[in-house]
CSV table of C-alpha atoms in Angstrom, one decimal:
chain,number,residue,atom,x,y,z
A,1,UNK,CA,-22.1,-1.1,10.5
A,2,UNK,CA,-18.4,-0.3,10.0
A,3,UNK,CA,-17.9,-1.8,14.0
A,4,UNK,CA,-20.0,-4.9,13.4
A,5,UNK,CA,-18.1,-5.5,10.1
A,6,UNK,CA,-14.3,-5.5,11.9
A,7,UNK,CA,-15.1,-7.3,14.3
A,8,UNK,CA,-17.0,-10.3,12.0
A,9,UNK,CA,-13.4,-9.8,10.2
A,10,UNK,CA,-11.4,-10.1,13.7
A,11,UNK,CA,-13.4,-12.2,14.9
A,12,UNK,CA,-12.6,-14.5,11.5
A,13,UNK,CA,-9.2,-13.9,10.7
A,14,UNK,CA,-8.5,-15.2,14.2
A,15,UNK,CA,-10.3,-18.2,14.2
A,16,UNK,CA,-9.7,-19.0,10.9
A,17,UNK,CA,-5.7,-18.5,11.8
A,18,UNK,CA,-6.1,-20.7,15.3
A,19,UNK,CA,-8.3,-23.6,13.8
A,20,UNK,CA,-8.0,-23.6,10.2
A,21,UNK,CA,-10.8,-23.6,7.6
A,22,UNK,CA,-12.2,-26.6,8.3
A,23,UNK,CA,-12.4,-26.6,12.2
A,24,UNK,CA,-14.4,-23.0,12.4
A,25,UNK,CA,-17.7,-23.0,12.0
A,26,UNK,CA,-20.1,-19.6,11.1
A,27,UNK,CA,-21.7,-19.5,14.4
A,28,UNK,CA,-18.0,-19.8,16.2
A,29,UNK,CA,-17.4,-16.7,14.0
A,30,UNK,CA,-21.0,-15.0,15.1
A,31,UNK,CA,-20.1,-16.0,19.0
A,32,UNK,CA,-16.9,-14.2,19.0
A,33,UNK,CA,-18.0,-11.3,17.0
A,34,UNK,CA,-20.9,-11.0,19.1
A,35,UNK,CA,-23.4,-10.6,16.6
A,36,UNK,CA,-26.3,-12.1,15.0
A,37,UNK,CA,-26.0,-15.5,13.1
A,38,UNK,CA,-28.6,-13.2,10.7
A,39,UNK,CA,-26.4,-10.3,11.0
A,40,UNK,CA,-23.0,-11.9,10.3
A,41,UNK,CA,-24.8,-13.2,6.6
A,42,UNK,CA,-25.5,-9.6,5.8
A,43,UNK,CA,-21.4,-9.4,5.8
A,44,UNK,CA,-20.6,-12.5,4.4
A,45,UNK,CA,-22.9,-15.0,3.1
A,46,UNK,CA,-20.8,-18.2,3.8
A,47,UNK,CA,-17.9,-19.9,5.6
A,48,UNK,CA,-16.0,-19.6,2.1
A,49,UNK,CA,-16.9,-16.0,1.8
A,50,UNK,CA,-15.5,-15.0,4.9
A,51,UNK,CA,-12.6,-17.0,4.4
A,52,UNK,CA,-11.9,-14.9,0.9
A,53,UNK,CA,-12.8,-11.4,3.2
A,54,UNK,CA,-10.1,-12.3,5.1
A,55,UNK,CA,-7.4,-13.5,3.0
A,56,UNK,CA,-8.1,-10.5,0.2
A,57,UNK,CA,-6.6,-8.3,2.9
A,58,UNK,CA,-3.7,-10.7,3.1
A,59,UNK,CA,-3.4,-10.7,-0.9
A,60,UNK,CA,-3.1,-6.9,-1.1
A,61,UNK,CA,-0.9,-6.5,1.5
A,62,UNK,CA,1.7,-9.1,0.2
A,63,UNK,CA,1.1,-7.7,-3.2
A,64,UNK,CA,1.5,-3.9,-2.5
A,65,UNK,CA,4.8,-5.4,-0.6
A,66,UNK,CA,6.1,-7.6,-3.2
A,67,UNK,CA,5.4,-4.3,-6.5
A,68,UNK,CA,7.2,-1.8,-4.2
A,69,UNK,CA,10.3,-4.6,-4.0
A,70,UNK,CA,10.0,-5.1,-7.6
A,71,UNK,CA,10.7,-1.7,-8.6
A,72,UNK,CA,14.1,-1.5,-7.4
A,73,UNK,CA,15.2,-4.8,-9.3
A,74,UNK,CA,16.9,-4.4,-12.5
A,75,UNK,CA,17.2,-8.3,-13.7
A,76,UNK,CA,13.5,-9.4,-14.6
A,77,UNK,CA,13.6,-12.6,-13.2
A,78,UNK,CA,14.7,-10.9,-9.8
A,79,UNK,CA,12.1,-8.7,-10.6
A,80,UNK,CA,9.2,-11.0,-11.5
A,81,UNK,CA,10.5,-12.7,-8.3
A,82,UNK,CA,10.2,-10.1,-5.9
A,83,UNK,CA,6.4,-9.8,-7.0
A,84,UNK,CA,5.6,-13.3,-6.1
A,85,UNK,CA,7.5,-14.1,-2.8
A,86,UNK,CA,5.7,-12.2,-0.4
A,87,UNK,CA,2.6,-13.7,-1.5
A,88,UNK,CA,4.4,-17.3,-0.9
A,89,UNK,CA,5.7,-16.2,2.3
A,90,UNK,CA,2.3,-15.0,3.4
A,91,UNK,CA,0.4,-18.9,2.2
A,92,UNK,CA,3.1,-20.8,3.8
A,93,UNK,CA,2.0,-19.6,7.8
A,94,UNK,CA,-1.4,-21.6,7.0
A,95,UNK,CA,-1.2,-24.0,4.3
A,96,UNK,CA,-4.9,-25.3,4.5
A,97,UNK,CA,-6.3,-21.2,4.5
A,98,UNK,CA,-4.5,-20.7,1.0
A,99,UNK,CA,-5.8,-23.7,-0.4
A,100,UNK,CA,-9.4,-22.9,0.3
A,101,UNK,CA,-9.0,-19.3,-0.6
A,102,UNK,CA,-7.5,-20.6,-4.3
A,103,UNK,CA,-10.7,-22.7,-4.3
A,104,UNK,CA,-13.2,-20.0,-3.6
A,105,UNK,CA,-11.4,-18.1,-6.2
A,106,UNK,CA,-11.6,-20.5,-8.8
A,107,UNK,CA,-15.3,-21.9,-7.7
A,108,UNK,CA,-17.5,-19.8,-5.5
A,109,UNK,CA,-20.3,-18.1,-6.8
A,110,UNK,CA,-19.8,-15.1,-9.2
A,111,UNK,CA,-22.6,-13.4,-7.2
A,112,UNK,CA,-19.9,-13.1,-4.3
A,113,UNK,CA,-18.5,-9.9,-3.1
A,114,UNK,CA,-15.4,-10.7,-2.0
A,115,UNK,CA,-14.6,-13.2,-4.9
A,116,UNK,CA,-15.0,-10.7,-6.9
A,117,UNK,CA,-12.4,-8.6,-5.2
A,118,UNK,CA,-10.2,-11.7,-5.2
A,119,UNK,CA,-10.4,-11.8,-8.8
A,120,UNK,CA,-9.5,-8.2,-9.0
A,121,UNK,CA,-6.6,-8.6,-7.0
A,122,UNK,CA,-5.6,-11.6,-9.2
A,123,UNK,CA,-5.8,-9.4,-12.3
A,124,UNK,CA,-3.8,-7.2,-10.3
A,125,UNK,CA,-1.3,-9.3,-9.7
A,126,UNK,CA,-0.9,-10.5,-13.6
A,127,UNK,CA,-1.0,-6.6,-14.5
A,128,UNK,CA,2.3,-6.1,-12.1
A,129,UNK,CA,3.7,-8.6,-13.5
A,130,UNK,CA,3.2,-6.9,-17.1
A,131,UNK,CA,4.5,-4.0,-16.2
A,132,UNK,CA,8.0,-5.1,-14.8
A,133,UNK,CA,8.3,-7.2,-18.1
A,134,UNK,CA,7.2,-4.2,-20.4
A,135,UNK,CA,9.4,-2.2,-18.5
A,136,UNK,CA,12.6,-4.8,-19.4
A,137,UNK,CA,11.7,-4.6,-22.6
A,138,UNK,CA,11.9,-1.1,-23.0
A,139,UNK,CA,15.0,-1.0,-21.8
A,140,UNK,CA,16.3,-3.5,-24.3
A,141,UNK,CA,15.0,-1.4,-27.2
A,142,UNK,CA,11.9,-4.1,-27.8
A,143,UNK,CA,8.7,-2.9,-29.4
A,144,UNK,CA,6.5,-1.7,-26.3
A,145,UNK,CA,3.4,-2.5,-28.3
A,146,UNK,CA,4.2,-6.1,-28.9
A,147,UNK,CA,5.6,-6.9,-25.2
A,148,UNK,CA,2.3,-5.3,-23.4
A,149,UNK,CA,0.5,-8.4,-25.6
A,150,UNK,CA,3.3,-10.7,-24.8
A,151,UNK,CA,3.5,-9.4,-21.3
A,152,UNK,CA,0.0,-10.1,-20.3
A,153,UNK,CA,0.1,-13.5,-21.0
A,154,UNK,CA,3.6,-14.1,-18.8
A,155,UNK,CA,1.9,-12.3,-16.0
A,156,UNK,CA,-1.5,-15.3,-16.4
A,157,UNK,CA,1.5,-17.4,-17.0
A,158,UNK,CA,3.2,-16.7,-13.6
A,159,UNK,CA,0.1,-16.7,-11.5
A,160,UNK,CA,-1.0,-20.2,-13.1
A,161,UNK,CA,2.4,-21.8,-11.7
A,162,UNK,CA,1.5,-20.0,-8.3
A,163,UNK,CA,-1.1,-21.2,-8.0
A,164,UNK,CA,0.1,-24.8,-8.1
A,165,UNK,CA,3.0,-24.5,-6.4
A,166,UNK,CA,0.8,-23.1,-3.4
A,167,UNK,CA,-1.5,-26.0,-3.7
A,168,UNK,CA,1.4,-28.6,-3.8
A,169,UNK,CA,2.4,-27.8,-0.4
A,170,UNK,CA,-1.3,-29.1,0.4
A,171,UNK,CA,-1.6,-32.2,-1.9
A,172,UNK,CA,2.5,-33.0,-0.7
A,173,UNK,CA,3.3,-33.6,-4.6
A,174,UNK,CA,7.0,-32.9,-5.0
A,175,UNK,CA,7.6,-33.1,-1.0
A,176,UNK,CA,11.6,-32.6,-2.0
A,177,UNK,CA,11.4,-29.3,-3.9
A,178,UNK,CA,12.0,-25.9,-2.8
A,179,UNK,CA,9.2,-24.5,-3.8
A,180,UNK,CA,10.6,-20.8,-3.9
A,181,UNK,CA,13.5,-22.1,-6.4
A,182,UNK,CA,11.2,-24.2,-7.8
A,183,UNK,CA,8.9,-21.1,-9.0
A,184,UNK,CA,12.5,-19.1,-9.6
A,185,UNK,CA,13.8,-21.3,-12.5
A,186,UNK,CA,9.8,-21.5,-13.8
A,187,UNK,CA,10.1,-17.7,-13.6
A,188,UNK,CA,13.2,-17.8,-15.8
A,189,UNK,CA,11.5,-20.1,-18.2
A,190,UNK,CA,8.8,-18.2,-18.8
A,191,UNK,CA,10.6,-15.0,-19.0
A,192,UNK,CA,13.3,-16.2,-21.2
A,193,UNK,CA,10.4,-17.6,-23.3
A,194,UNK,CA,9.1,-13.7,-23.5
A,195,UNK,CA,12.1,-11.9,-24.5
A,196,UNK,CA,13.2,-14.9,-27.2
A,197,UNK,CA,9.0,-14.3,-28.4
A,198,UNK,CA,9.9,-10.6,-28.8
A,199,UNK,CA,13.7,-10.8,-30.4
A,200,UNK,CA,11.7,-13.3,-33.2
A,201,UNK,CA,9.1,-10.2,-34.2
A,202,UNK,CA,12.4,-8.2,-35.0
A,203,UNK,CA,12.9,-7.5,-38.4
A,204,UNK,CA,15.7,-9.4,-40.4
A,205,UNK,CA,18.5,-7.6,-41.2
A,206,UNK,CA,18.4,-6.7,-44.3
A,207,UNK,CA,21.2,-8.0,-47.2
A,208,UNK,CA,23.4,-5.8,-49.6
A,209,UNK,CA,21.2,-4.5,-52.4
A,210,UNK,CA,20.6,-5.7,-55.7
A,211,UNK,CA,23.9,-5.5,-58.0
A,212,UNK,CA,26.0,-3.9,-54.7
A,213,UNK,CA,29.6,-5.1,-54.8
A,214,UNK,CA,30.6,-7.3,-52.0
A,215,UNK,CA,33.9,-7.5,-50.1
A,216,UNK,CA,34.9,-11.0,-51.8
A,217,UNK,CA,34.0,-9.6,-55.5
A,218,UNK,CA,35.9,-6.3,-55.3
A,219,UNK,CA,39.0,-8.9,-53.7
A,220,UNK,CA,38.4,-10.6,-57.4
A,221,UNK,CA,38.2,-8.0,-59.4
């Protein structure tokens, strides 16, 4: 089983990378896996499915590249940053695979295996997120407990604005942009946004007390 199900995944990460989405078919995928049309639906139950089996190895890869680069930056924009780019750098060698892959993520069937592991990997990636910005915070002598809330939704935040950078390449909307400084000063934005959201929760400082003597009265007196 293990045999028949790499080679269904060579078989469609080649095709899919030679012909795009849209020009492979399931039984060019069967053909060159030599198996079964019956046996490559045990795997995969659709074009789109396979198409999200392969890319979810591509996710984790450029996310397991772009946490360990992460941990080494000490500015959280840089660090935010470093999260992101490999997954950029991985959608921009086939612009059309990406796009479908954000599409069966967003509107495949919740029955689906490997949407389901897509999802996971997209919590994943919002959770790494979190953590570098968490990790700011406690260096800045925030409230831990109110930047893990604040945190999570930067890290939705951030992967909302990939996701739509990624898609513009397809839909050519802003053809001008650089979409990786684009996404940088969106980055800053947001994480500006998140340490001004945390500096407002600190307490005022607190005045002179009740009948204390201030500099100007003593100068009076």
């Amino acid at each position: 089983m293990r045999d028949k199900q790499s080679r269904i995944f060579a078989a469609a990460a080649s095709l899919f990378a030679e012909k795009g989405f849209a020009g492979v078919t399931t039984q060019q995928i069967s053909e060159r896996a030599d198996v079964a049309a019956g046996t490559l639906f045990r795997y995969a139950t659709s074009k789109g499915e396979l198409l999200m089996m392969v890319y979810n190895q591509q996710f984790r890869s450029a996310l397991s590249a772009g946490d360990r680069a992460s941990r080494s930056r000490r500015d959280p924009v840089d660090a935010v940053q470093a999260v992101v780019r490999p997954i950029l750098e991985a959608a921009d060698s086939h612009v059309e695979n990406t796009v479908n892959y954000q599409r069966e993520l967003l509107f495949g069937s919740a029955s689906e295996k490997y949407r389901s592991e897509g999802l996971d990997l997209v919590a994943r990636f919002e959770e790494t997120i979190a953590r570098r910005l968490v990790e700011a915070a406690r260096n800045r002598g925030l409230d831990e407990r109110r930047a893990e809330d604040q945190a999570r939704h930067a890290g939705r935040s951030i992967f909302a604005i990939l996701h739509l950078i990624l898609a513009r390449a397809f839909t050519g909307a802003h053809p001008d942009d650089d979409p990786e400084a684009d996404l940088h000063a969106q980055i800053d934005q947001i994480v500006t946004g998140f340490f001004a959201a945390l500096d407002d929760d600190r307490p005022a400082r607190s005045g002179p007390e009740p009948g204390a003597s201030s500099p100007q009265r003593k100068k009076e007196a």
